[in-house]
Coordinates of C-alpha atoms in Angstrom, one line a residue:
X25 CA 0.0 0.0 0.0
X26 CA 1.0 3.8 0.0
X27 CA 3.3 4.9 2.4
X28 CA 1.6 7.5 4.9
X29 CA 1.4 10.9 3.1
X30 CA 2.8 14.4 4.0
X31 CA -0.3 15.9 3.3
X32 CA -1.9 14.1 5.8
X33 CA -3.1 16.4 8.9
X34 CA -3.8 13.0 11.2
X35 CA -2.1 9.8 11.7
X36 CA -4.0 8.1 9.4
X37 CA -3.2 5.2 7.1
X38 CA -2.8 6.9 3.6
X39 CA -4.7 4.1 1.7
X40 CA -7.8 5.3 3.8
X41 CA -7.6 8.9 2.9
X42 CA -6.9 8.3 -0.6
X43 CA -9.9 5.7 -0.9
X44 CA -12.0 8.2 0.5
X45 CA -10.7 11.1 -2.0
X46 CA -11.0 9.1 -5.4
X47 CA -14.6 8.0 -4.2
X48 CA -15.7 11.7 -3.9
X49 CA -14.6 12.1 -7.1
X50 CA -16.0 9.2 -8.5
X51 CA -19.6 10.9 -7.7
X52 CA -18.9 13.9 -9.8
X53 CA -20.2 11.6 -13.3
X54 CA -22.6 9.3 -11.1
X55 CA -23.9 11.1 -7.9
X56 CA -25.9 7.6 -7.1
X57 CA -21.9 6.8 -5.8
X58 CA -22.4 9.1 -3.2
X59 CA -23.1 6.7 -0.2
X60 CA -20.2 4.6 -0.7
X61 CA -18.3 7.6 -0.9
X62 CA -19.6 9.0 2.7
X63 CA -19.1 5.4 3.9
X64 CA -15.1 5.6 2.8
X65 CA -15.4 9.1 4.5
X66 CA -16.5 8.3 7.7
X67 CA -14.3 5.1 7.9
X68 CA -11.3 7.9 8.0
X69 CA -12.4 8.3 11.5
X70 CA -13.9 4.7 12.1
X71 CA -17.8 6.6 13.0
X72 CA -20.6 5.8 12.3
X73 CA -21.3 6.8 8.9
X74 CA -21.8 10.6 7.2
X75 CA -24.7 12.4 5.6
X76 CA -24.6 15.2 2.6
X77 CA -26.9 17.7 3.1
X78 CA -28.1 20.7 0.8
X79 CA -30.8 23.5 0.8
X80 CA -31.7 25.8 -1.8
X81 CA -32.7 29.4 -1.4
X82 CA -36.5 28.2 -2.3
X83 CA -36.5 25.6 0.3
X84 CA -36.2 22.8 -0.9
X85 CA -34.0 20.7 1.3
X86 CA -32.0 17.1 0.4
X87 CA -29.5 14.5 1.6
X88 CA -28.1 11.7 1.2
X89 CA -26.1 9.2 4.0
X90 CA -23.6 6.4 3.7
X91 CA -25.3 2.9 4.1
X92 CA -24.8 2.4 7.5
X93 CA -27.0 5.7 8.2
X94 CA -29.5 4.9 5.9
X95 CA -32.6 4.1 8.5
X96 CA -31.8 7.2 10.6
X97 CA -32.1 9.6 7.8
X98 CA -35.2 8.0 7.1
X99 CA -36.1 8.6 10.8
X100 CA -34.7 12.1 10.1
X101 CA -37.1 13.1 7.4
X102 CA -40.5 11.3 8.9
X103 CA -40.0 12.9 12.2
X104 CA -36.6 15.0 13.3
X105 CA -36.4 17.2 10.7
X106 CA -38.5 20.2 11.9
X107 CA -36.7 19.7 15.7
X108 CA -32.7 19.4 14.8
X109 CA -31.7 22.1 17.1
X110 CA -27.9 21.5 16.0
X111 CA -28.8 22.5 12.4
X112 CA -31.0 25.5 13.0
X113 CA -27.8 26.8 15.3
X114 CA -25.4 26.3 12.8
X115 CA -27.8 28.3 10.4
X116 CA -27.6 30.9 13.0
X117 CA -24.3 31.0 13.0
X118 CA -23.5 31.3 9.6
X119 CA -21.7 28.4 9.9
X120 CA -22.1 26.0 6.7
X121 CA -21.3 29.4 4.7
X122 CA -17.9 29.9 7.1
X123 CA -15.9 27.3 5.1
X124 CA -14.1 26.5 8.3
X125 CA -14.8 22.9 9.9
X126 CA -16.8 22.8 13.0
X127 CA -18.6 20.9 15.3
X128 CA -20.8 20.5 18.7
X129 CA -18.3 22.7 20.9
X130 CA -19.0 25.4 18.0
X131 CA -22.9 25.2 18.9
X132 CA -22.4 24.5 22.9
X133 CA -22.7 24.8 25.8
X134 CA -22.2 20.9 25.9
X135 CA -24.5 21.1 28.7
X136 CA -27.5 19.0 30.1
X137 CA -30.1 20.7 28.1
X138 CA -27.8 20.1 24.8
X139 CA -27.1 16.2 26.0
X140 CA -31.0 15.8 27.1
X141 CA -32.8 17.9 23.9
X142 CA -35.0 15.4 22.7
X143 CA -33.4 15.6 19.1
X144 CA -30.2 14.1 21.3
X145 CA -31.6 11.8 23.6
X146 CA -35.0 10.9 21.2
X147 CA -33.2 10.2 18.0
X148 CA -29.5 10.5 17.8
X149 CA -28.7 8.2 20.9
X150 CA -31.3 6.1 19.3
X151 CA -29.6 5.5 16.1
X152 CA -25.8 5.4 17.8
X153 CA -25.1 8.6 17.0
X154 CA -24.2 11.8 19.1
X155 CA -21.5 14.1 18.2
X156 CA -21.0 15.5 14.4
X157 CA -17.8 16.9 12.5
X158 CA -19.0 18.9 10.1
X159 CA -18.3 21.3 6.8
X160 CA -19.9 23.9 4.2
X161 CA -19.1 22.1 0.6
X162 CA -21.2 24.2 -1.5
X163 CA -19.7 25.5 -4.7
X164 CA -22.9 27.4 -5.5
X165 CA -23.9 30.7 -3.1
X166 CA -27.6 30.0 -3.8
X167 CA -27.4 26.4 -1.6
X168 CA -26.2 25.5 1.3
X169 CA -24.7 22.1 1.3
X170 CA -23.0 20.5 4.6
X171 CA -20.5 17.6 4.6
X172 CA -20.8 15.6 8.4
X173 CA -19.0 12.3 10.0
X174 CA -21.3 11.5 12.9
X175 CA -20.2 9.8 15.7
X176 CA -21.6 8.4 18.8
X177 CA -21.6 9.8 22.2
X178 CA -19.5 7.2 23.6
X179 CA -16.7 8.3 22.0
X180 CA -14.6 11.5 22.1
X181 CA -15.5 14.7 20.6
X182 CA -13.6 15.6 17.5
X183 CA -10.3 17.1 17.8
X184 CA -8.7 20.2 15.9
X185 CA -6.7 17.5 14.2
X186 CA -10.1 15.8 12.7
X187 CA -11.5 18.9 11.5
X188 CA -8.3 19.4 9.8
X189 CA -8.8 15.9 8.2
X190 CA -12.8 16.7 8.0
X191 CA -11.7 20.4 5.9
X192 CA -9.5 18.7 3.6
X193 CA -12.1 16.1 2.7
X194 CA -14.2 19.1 2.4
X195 CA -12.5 20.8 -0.3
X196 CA -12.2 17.7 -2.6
X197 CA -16.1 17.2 -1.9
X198 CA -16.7 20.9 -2.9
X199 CA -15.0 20.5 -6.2
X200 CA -16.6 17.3 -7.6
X201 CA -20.0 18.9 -6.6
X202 CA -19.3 21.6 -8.9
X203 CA -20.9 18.5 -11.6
X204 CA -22.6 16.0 -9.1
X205 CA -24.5 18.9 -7.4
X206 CA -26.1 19.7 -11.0
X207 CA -26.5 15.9 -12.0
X208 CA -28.4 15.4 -8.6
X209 CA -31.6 16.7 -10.1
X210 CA -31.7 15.7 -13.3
X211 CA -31.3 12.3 -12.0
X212 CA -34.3 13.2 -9.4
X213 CA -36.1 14.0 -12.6
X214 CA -35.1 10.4 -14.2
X215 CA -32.9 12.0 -17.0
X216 CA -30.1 9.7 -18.3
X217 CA -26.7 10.9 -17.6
X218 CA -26.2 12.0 -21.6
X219 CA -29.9 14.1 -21.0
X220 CA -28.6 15.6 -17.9
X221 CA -24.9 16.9 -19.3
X222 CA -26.6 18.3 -22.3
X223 CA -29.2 20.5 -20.1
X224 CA -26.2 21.5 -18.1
X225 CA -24.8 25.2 -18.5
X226 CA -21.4 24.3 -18.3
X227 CA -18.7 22.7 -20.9
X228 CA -18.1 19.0 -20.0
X229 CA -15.9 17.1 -21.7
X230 CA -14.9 13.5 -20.7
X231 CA -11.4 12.4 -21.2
X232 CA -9.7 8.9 -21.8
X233 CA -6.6 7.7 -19.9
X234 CA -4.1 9.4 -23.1
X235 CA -6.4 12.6 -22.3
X236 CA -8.6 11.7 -25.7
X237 CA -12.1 13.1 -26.3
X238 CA -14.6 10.5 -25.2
X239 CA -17.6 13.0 -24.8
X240 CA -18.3 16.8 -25.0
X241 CA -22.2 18.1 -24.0
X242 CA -23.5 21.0 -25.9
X243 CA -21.7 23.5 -24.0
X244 CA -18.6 21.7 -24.0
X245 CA -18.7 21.5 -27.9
X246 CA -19.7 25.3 -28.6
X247 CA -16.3 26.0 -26.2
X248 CA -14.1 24.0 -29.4
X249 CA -12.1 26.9 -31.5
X250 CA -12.6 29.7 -28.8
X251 CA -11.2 28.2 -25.5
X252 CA -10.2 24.9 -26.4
X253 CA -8.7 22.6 -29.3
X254 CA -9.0 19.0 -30.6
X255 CA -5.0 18.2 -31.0
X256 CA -5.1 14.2 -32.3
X257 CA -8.7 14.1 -30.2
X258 CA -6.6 15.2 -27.3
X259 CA -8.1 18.3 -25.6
X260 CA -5.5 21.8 -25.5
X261 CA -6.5 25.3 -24.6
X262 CA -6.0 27.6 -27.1
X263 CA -4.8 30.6 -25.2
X264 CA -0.9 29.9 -24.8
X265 CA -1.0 31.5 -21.5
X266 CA -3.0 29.3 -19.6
X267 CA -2.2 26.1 -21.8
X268 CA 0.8 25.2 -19.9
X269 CA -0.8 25.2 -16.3
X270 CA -3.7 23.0 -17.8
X271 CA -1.3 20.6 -19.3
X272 CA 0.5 20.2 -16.1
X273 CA -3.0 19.7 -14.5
X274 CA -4.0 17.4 -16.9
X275 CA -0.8 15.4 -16.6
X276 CA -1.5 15.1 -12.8
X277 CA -5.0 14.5 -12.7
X278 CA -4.5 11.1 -15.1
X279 CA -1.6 9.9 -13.5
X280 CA -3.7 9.8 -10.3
X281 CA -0.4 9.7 -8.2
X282 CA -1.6 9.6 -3.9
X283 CA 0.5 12.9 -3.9
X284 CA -1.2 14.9 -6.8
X285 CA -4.5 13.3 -5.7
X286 CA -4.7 14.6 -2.2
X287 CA -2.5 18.0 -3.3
X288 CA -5.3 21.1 -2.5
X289 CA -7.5 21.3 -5.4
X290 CA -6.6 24.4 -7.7
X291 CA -8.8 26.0 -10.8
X292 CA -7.3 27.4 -13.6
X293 CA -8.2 30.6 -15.3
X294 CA -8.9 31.2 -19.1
X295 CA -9.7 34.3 -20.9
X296 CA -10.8 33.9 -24.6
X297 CA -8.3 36.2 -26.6
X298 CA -11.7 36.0 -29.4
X299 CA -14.3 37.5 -27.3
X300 CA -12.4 38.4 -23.8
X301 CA -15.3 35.7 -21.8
X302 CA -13.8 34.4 -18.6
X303 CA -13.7 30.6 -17.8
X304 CA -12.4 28.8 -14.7
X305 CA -11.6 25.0 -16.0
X306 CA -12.0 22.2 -13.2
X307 CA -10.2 18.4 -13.8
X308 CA -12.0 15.8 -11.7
X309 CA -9.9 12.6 -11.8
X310 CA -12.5 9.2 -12.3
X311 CA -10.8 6.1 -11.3
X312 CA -11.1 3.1 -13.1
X313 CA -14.3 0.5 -12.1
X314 CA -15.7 3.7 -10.6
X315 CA -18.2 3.5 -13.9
X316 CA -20.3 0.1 -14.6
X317 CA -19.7 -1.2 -17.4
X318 CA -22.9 -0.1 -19.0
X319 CA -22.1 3.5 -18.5
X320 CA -21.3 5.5 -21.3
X321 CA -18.6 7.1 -20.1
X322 CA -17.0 3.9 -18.5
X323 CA -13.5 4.2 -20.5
X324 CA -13.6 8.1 -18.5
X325 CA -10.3 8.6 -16.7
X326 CA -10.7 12.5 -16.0
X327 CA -14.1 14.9 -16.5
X328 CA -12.9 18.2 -17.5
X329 CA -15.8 21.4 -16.2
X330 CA -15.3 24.9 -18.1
X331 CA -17.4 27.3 -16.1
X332 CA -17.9 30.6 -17.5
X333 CA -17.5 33.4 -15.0
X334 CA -19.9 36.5 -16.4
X335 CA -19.2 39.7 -15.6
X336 CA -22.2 40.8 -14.8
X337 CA -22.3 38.7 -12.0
X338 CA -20.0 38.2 -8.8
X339 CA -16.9 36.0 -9.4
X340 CA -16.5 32.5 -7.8
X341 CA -16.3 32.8 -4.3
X342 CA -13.9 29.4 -4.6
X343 CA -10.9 31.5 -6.8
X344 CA -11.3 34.1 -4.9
X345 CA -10.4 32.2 -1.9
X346 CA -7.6 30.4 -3.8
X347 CA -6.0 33.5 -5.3
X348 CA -6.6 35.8 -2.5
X349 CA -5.9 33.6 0.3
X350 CA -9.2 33.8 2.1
X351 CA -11.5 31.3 3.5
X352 CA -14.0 30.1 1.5
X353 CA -16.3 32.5 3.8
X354 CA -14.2 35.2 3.6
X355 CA -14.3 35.0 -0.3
X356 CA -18.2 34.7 -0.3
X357 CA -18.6 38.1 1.2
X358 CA -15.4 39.5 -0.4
X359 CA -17.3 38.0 -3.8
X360 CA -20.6 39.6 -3.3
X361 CA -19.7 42.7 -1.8
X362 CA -16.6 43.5 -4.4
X363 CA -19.4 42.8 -7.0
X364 CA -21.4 46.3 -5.8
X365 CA -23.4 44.3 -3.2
X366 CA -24.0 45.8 0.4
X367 CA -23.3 44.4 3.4
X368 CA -26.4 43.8 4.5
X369 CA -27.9 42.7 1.2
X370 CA -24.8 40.0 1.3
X371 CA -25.8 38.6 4.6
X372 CA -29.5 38.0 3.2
X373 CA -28.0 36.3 0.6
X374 CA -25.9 34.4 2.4
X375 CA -28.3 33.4 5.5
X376 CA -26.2 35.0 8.0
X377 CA -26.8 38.1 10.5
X378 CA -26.0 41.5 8.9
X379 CA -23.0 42.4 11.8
X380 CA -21.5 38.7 11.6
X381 CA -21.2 40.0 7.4
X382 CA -19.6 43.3 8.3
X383 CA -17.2 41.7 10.8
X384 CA -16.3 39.0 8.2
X385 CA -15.3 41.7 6.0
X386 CA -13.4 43.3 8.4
X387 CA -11.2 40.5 8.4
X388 CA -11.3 40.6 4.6
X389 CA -9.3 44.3 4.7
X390 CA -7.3 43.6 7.0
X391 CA -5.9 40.7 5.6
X392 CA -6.0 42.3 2.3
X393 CA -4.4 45.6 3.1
X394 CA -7.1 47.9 2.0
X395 CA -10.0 49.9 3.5
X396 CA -12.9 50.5 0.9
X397 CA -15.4 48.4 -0.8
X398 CA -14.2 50.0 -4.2
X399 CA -10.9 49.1 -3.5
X400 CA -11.7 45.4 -2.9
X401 CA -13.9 45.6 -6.5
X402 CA -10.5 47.3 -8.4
X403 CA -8.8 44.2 -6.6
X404 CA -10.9 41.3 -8.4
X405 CA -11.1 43.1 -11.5
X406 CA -6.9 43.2 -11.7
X407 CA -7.4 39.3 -10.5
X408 CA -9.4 39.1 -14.5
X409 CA -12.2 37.6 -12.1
X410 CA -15.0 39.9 -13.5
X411 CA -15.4 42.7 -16.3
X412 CA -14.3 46.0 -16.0

């Protein structure tokens, strides 16, 4: 097996944390993978199991568990929905949109009315399950989508070092939701995989292990002669500045190396020379067996997403946070209000209390040097994240 990795924040057995990693990315084509892919997740930590989680901005609310959790998120959404007191404070608290890790110490006091809230002692103890480790994943601002490892009560809370573990999990789960979050409805609606891509508004292309064209969806083929080539059926970016950092990319994503595997995921940035739109390209590595054999894409070694990033809207909150250094929550307010959007208007967006926004973007100057909304907004335009 793999020799234990330096990018590992835990003593942790490398083949577990790189199991865990290709299965979330395995969902990205075939979101149906998902709860063997929470399963490998939680058995980085030996718990219980781990749920997904999402809701919308229209309130419409989802998830999805590993196997082993299966008949308590049933119990969950007959009769403990409507009284999960944990959720509704980490709502309060802004915290699935913080893109730090938390958990119950973040919520506390750990107290008798926490341990003895029916939700606790009713249905979690019930199912084996007491304390969470948890994670905002969403790549979209307009739902809110948690990542969590649950764990019983028996056991110990989870340490700094585990939400370490739980944030870099997080990060690889945010990026292949940036296609399995958009296939999970379009499979809701009982579209096949081919119908869903094609009603997608993003480029997908589906690569072979030699980086060959297996598959391009409408968006993906209307991209050919303006962002990208076909070289021999091999896929190359046609602006020479960006086509060395994507070829790197591509090399490491289909070599799918532990190392370049667990490495922090990074975007890249294109800007059509031809009509100046702005793209930021994901590579989601696919392992092999990850696709039955009856799937269409089943030879797929690597899913490539072009997203265009419009200027008439606020850039992704995820480059932002890569570029600028920022957390991921720090870069959704930075995003929104460096896009013209006040404060306040930022927090309603975001589901969080008006001050906890302005003290967020306090943190947002300082660590940025600067002082003015307007400065922050000539900041990301230098960055080519938005239009002038």
């Amino acid at each position: 097996m793999h020799s234990l990795i330096d990018l590992d924040p835990m003593p942790l057995a490398a083949d577990r944390l790189l199991a865990a990693v290709e299965a979330i990315y395995d969902t990205a084509a075939s979101p149906s993978l998902w709860p063997s892919a929470l399963g490998k997740i939680a058995g980085c930590f030996d718990d219980a199991g781990a749920i997904l989680q999402w809701r919308r901005d229209d309130g419409a609310f989802g998830a999805i568990a590993s196997e082993s959790l299966a008949p308590a998120l049933t119990d969950y959404g007959t009769r403990w929905a409507q009284h999960d007191f944990k959720a509704e404070r980490c709502i309060s608290a802004g915290l699935y949109v913080s893109g730090e890790p938390f958990t119950d110490r973040h919520i506390g006091p750990i107290d008798d009315a926490y341990l003895n809230h029916p939700f606790s002692r009713e249905f979690l103890a019930r199912h084996g399950l007491g304390w969470f480790g948890s994670i905002g994943v969403s790549p979209d601002p307009r739902i809110i989508v948690a990542l969590s490892v649950q764990r019983a009560f028996a056991r110990p809370q989870f340490s700094d070092a585990e939400l370490d573990l739980i944030a870099t999990l997080g990060r690889h789960a945010e990026k292949s939701l940036r296609l399995s979050i958009r296939l999970l409805d379009t499979e809701l609606a009982n579209l096949g995989l081919g119908d869903a891509l094609a009603r997608i508004g993003i480029g997908v292309f589906a690569l072979d292990s030699s980086a060959r064209v297996l598959f391009a969806n409408p968006v993906g083929e209307s991209l050919l002669g303006e962002v990208f080539d076909l070289v021999n059926d091999r896929l190359r970016v046609r602006m020479v500045a960006s086509r060395a950092p994507f070829e790197a990319a591509m090399t490491q994503t289909l070599r799918a190396e532990a190392r370049d595997l667990l490495a922090e995921p990074r975007p890249i940035l294109v800007e059509s020379s031809a009509t100046g739109r702005r793209f930021v390209i994901y590579l989601l590595p696919i392992t092999a067996g990850a696709l039955s054999d009856g799937h269409f894409l089943t030879r797929t070694r690597a899913i490539v997403l072009a997203i265009e990033q419009k200027s008439a809207e606020p850039p992704d909150p995820a480059i932002v946070r890569d570029i600028l250094g920022l957390t991921l929550g720090e870069a959704r307010i930075a995003s929104l209000v460096g896009s013209g959007v006040p404060p306040k208007q930022a927090a309603g967006r975001l589901g969080i209390a008006e001050d906890t926004a302005r003290n967020v973007l306090k943190r947002v100057f300082q660590k940025l040097g600067i002082s003015r909304q307007s400065e922050l907004a000539a900041l990301l335009g230098r960055l080519v994240l938005r239009g002038p």
